[in-house]
Amino acid sequence: MATESEVMVREGNLPPTAFQTGRLWLHAARADHAPGLFADYTGDLEASRFLPRGPHRSQAQTLAVIDAWGADRWTSNDRFAWSIIDRESDRPIGLFLLLMQGDGAEIHYGLGRGFWGQGLATEAGKAVMFWVTGQSHLSTIRTTCAATHGASCRVLEKIGLVRDAFLPGALLMKPRGERLDGWSYLWRRTD
């Protein structure tokens, strides 16, 4: 889990532009991250299987997300995208998104297939939740996870969210035109 000294930049109620964990950097996404993210994550059909948007069809789609929510828009936005970067190889391996609205936010994350099963999504999520719980104004964090995606459900629980409600047919998987059942997850500030 990130410590206070590992939170690199903080401006008011904006999330930090960077976090450092034992094995990862989370950096406000930049255009130069797009090729690696598209190759390993956003453009991969299997890595995008549980994402309603499906895989990006081109690197330009990944770049559009970065342009809208990444480093260049950090101070003028309420949506934030961090590239998850493997510290050993300095390679972008996934994304972590925080979509703020008022005093709440929604989170989403994903990693390239070669990085699954190593606890990296949990490590990234704990870094973001460290800021949320200790330094942000946010009172709730929500997300919906495909009910059949057990690994992602476990990540959400490990980073402090609680399974809130079963949502039949909640997730429309646009590329396949299929609806999946989901679990709603919630973190609520209690202090």
mmCIF file of C-alpha atoms in Angstrom:
data_model
loop_
_atom_site.group_PDB
_atom_site.id
_atom_site.type_symbol
_atom_site.label_atom_id
_atom_site.label_comp_id
_atom_site.label_asym_id
_atom_site.label_seq_id
_atom_site.Cartn_x
_atom_site.Cartn_y
_atom_site.Cartn_z
ATOM 1 C CA MET A 1 0.000 0.000 0.000
ATOM 2 C CA ALA A 2 1.222 3.498 -0.778
ATOM 3 C CA THR A 3 2.383 5.659 2.101
ATOM 4 C CA GLU A 4 2.018 9.402 2.420
ATOM 5 C CA SER A 5 5.546 9.905 1.168
ATOM 6 C CA GLU A 6 4.700 7.894 -1.933
ATOM 7 C CA VAL A 7 1.894 10.209 -3.003
ATOM 8 C CA MET A 8 3.828 12.322 -5.462
ATOM 9 C CA VAL A 9 1.619 15.311 -6.349
ATOM 10 C CA ARG A 10 -1.546 16.679 -4.790
ATOM 11 C CA GLU A 11 -3.533 19.824 -5.635
ATOM 12 C CA GLY A 12 -6.563 20.586 -3.466
ATOM 13 C CA ASN A 13 -9.180 17.892 -3.930
ATOM 14 C CA LEU A 14 -7.625 16.607 -7.124
ATOM 15 C CA PRO A 15 -6.148 13.145 -6.921
ATOM 16 C CA PRO A 16 -2.369 12.881 -7.147
ATOM 17 C CA THR A 17 -0.923 12.597 -10.629
ATOM 18 C CA ALA A 18 1.347 9.763 -9.503
ATOM 19 C CA PHE A 19 1.611 6.992 -6.942
ATOM 20 C CA GLN A 20 4.471 4.608 -6.267
ATOM 21 C CA THR A 21 3.930 1.134 -4.842
ATOM 22 C CA GLY A 22 6.314 -1.770 -4.375
ATOM 23 C CA ARG A 23 6.091 -2.924 -7.995
ATOM 24 C CA LEU A 24 4.165 -0.186 -9.777
ATOM 25 C CA TRP A 25 3.975 3.422 -10.750
ATOM 26 C CA LEU A 26 0.554 4.905 -11.375
ATOM 27 C CA HIS A 27 1.047 7.980 -13.544
ATOM 28 C CA ALA A 28 -1.518 10.342 -15.004
ATOM 29 C CA ALA A 29 -1.888 8.761 -18.440
ATOM 30 C CA ARG A 30 0.141 10.344 -21.235
ATOM 31 C CA ALA A 31 0.057 10.010 -25.011
ATOM 32 C CA ASP A 32 3.330 8.066 -25.046
ATOM 33 C CA HIS A 33 1.632 5.333 -22.965
ATOM 34 C CA ALA A 34 -0.977 4.653 -25.699
ATOM 35 C CA PRO A 35 1.030 2.211 -27.870
ATOM 36 C CA GLY A 36 1.884 -0.096 -24.954
ATOM 37 C CA LEU A 37 -1.585 0.133 -23.419
ATOM 38 C CA PHE A 38 -3.233 -0.695 -26.732
ATOM 39 C CA ALA A 39 -0.892 -3.613 -27.455
ATOM 40 C CA ASP A 40 -1.206 -5.242 -24.024
ATOM 41 C CA TYR A 41 -4.574 -4.167 -22.666
ATOM 42 C CA THR A 42 -7.103 -1.908 -24.378
ATOM 43 C CA GLY A 43 -6.812 -3.582 -27.786
ATOM 44 C CA ASP A 44 -6.780 -7.159 -26.460
ATOM 45 C CA LEU A 45 -10.095 -9.008 -26.805
ATOM 46 C CA GLU A 46 -9.488 -11.298 -23.811
ATOM 47 C CA ALA A 47 -8.205 -8.500 -21.534
ATOM 48 C CA SER A 48 -11.340 -6.501 -22.408
ATOM 49 C CA ARG A 49 -13.795 -9.400 -22.061
ATOM 50 C CA PHE A 50 -15.555 -7.970 -18.979
ATOM 51 C CA LEU A 51 -15.511 -4.343 -20.110
ATOM 52 C CA PRO A 52 -18.807 -3.084 -21.540
ATOM 53 C CA ARG A 53 -16.922 -1.071 -24.170
ATOM 54 C CA GLY A 54 -15.049 -4.138 -25.404
ATOM 55 C CA PRO A 55 -11.571 -3.807 -26.893
ATOM 56 C CA HIS A 56 -10.460 -0.603 -28.552
ATOM 57 C CA ARG A 57 -10.382 -1.026 -32.322
ATOM 58 C CA SER A 58 -7.377 1.217 -32.755
ATOM 59 C CA GLN A 59 -4.632 2.878 -30.784
ATOM 60 C CA ALA A 60 -6.459 6.154 -31.544
ATOM 61 C CA GLN A 61 -9.318 5.072 -29.221
ATOM 62 C CA THR A 62 -6.849 4.513 -26.390
ATOM 63 C CA LEU A 63 -5.276 7.878 -27.119
ATOM 64 C CA ALA A 64 -8.714 9.528 -27.012
ATOM 65 C CA VAL A 65 -9.269 8.228 -23.450
ATOM 66 C CA ILE A 66 -5.834 9.515 -22.457
ATOM 67 C CA ASP A 67 -6.497 12.893 -24.097
ATOM 68 C CA ALA A 68 -9.853 13.214 -22.303
ATOM 69 C CA TRP A 69 -8.877 11.999 -18.815
ATOM 70 C CA GLY A 70 -5.087 11.913 -18.634
ATOM 71 C CA ALA A 71 -2.271 14.228 -17.586
ATOM 72 C CA ASP A 72 -3.072 17.089 -19.970
ATOM 73 C CA ARG A 73 -6.585 17.521 -18.516
ATOM 74 C CA TRP A 74 -5.827 16.747 -14.849
ATOM 75 C CA THR A 75 -6.619 20.160 -13.397
ATOM 76 C CA SER A 76 -9.705 20.826 -15.541
ATOM 77 C CA ASN A 77 -11.560 17.554 -15.208
ATOM 78 C CA ASP A 78 -13.466 15.307 -12.811
ATOM 79 C CA ARG A 79 -12.382 12.108 -14.582
ATOM 80 C CA PHE A 80 -8.893 10.780 -14.088
ATOM 81 C CA ALA A 81 -6.951 8.018 -15.845
ATOM 82 C CA TRP A 82 -3.705 6.627 -14.477
ATOM 83 C CA SER A 83 -1.512 4.347 -16.523
ATOM 84 C CA ILE A 84 -0.432 1.396 -14.408
ATOM 85 C CA ILE A 85 3.280 1.008 -15.102
ATOM 86 C CA ASP A 86 5.478 -1.928 -14.160
ATOM 87 C CA ARG A 87 8.428 -0.333 -12.340
ATOM 88 C CA GLU A 88 10.913 -3.038 -13.322
ATOM 89 C CA SER A 89 10.350 -2.706 -17.077
ATOM 90 C CA ASP A 90 8.940 0.877 -17.086
ATOM 91 C CA ARG A 91 6.162 -0.521 -19.282
ATOM 92 C CA PRO A 92 2.484 0.574 -19.170
ATOM 93 C CA ILE A 93 0.444 -2.555 -18.384
ATOM 94 C CA GLY A 94 -3.051 -1.246 -17.615
ATOM 95 C CA LEU A 95 -5.302 1.607 -16.588
ATOM 96 C CA PHE A 96 -7.004 2.732 -13.396
ATOM 97 C CA LEU A 97 -9.891 5.200 -13.739
ATOM 98 C CA LEU A 98 -11.511 7.434 -11.117
ATOM 99 C CA LEU A 99 -14.695 9.156 -12.274
ATOM 100 C CA MET A 100 -15.667 11.770 -9.687
ATOM 101 C CA GLN A 101 -19.130 13.262 -9.299
ATOM 102 C CA GLY A 102 -19.727 15.534 -6.323
ATOM 103 C CA ASP A 103 -18.589 13.745 -3.174
ATOM 104 C CA GLY A 104 -18.642 10.299 -4.800
ATOM 105 C CA ALA A 105 -16.705 8.489 -7.482
ATOM 106 C CA GLU A 106 -16.764 5.384 -9.615
ATOM 107 C CA ILE A 107 -13.645 3.289 -10.232
ATOM 108 C CA HIS A 108 -12.621 0.991 -13.078
ATOM 109 C CA TYR A 109 -9.361 -0.792 -13.777
ATOM 110 C CA GLY A 110 -7.764 -3.399 -15.965
ATOM 111 C CA LEU A 111 -4.453 -5.016 -16.809
ATOM 112 C CA GLY A 112 -2.954 -6.774 -19.788
ATOM 113 C CA ARG A 113 -3.276 -10.582 -19.653
ATOM 114 C CA GLY A 114 0.425 -11.129 -19.027
ATOM 115 C CA PHE A 115 0.051 -9.374 -15.671
ATOM 116 C CA TRP A 116 -2.995 -11.168 -14.283
ATOM 117 C CA GLY A 117 -2.827 -13.249 -11.123
ATOM 118 C CA GLN A 118 0.101 -11.372 -9.578
ATOM 119 C CA GLY A 119 -1.765 -9.037 -7.229
ATOM 120 C CA LEU A 120 -0.970 -5.985 -9.349
ATOM 121 C CA ALA A 121 -4.576 -4.764 -9.696
ATOM 122 C CA THR A 122 -4.920 -4.995 -5.916
ATOM 123 C CA GLU A 123 -1.652 -3.089 -5.460
ATOM 124 C CA ALA A 124 -2.818 -0.315 -7.804
ATOM 125 C CA GLY A 125 -6.254 -0.174 -6.187
ATOM 126 C CA LYS A 126 -4.824 0.066 -2.679
ATOM 127 C CA ALA A 127 -2.701 3.048 -3.732
ATOM 128 C CA VAL A 128 -5.727 4.914 -5.057
ATOM 129 C CA MET A 129 -7.864 3.955 -2.057
ATOM 130 C CA PHE A 130 -5.090 5.160 0.291
ATOM 131 C CA TRP A 131 -5.567 8.634 -1.184
ATOM 132 C CA VAL A 132 -9.379 8.300 -1.183
ATOM 133 C CA THR A 133 -9.579 7.293 2.487
ATOM 134 C CA GLY A 134 -6.846 9.535 3.842
ATOM 135 C CA GLN A 135 -6.772 12.685 1.766
ATOM 136 C CA SER A 136 -9.778 13.088 -0.494
ATOM 137 C CA HIS A 137 -13.159 14.680 0.121
ATOM 138 C CA LEU A 138 -14.904 11.634 -1.354
ATOM 139 C CA SER A 139 -17.523 9.931 0.795
ATOM 140 C CA THR A 140 -18.361 7.012 -1.521
ATOM 141 C CA ILE A 141 -16.653 4.858 -4.145
ATOM 142 C CA ARG A 142 -18.771 2.613 -6.350
ATOM 143 C CA THR A 143 -18.365 0.203 -9.212
ATOM 144 C CA THR A 144 -20.166 -2.698 -10.830
ATOM 145 C CA CYS A 145 -18.332 -5.923 -11.562
ATOM 146 C CA ALA A 146 -19.467 -8.816 -13.733
ATOM 147 C CA ALA A 147 -20.759 -11.481 -11.341
ATOM 148 C CA THR A 148 -18.764 -14.157 -13.174
ATOM 149 C CA HIS A 149 -15.479 -12.223 -12.917
ATOM 150 C CA GLY A 150 -14.358 -13.661 -9.587
ATOM 151 C CA ALA A 151 -10.812 -12.291 -9.766
ATOM 152 C CA SER A 152 -12.030 -8.722 -10.127
ATOM 153 C CA CYS A 153 -14.615 -9.194 -7.364
ATOM 154 C CA ARG A 154 -11.801 -10.324 -5.040
ATOM 155 C CA VAL A 155 -9.673 -7.285 -5.972
ATOM 156 C CA LEU A 156 -12.522 -4.942 -5.055
ATOM 157 C CA GLU A 157 -12.936 -6.623 -1.684
ATOM 158 C CA LYS A 158 -9.182 -6.521 -1.004
ATOM 159 C CA ILE A 159 -9.047 -2.771 -1.641
ATOM 160 C CA GLY A 160 -11.880 -2.073 0.779
ATOM 161 C CA LEU A 161 -15.123 -2.139 -1.192
ATOM 162 C CA VAL A 162 -18.061 -4.217 0.020
ATOM 163 C CA ARG A 163 -20.440 -6.228 -2.142
ATOM 164 C CA ASP A 164 -23.616 -4.176 -2.061
ATOM 165 C CA ALA A 165 -26.274 -5.673 -4.353
ATOM 166 C CA PHE A 166 -26.795 -8.240 -7.089
ATOM 167 C CA LEU A 167 -27.802 -6.541 -10.345
ATOM 168 C CA PRO A 168 -29.374 -8.905 -12.898
ATOM 169 C CA GLY A 169 -28.447 -7.981 -16.472
ATOM 170 C CA ALA A 170 -26.725 -4.782 -15.310
ATOM 171 C CA LEU A 171 -23.801 -4.844 -17.731
ATOM 172 C CA LEU A 172 -24.409 -4.486 -21.464
ATOM 173 C CA MET A 173 -21.401 -5.892 -23.274
ATOM 174 C CA LYS A 174 -21.743 -3.774 -26.413
ATOM 175 C CA PRO A 175 -19.497 -5.747 -28.787
ATOM 176 C CA ARG A 176 -21.444 -8.969 -28.162
ATOM 177 C CA GLY A 177 -24.846 -7.383 -27.493
ATOM 178 C CA GLU A 178 -25.008 -9.524 -24.366
ATOM 179 C CA ARG A 179 -26.139 -8.603 -20.852
ATOM 180 C CA LEU A 180 -24.239 -9.912 -17.851
ATOM 181 C CA ASP A 181 -25.314 -9.997 -14.234
ATOM 182 C CA GLY A 182 -23.242 -7.802 -11.960
ATOM 183 C CA TRP A 183 -22.408 -7.106 -8.378
ATOM 184 C CA SER A 184 -22.515 -3.549 -7.133
ATOM 185 C CA TYR A 185 -19.566 -2.708 -4.853
ATOM 186 C CA LEU A 186 -19.417 0.211 -2.446
ATOM 187 C CA TRP A 187 -17.026 1.932 -0.077
ATOM 188 C CA ARG A 188 -18.555 4.523 2.233
ATOM 189 C CA ARG A 189 -16.721 6.916 4.547
ATOM 190 C CA THR A 190 -17.722 6.246 8.133
ATOM 191 C CA ASP A 191 -15.819 8.966 9.999
#
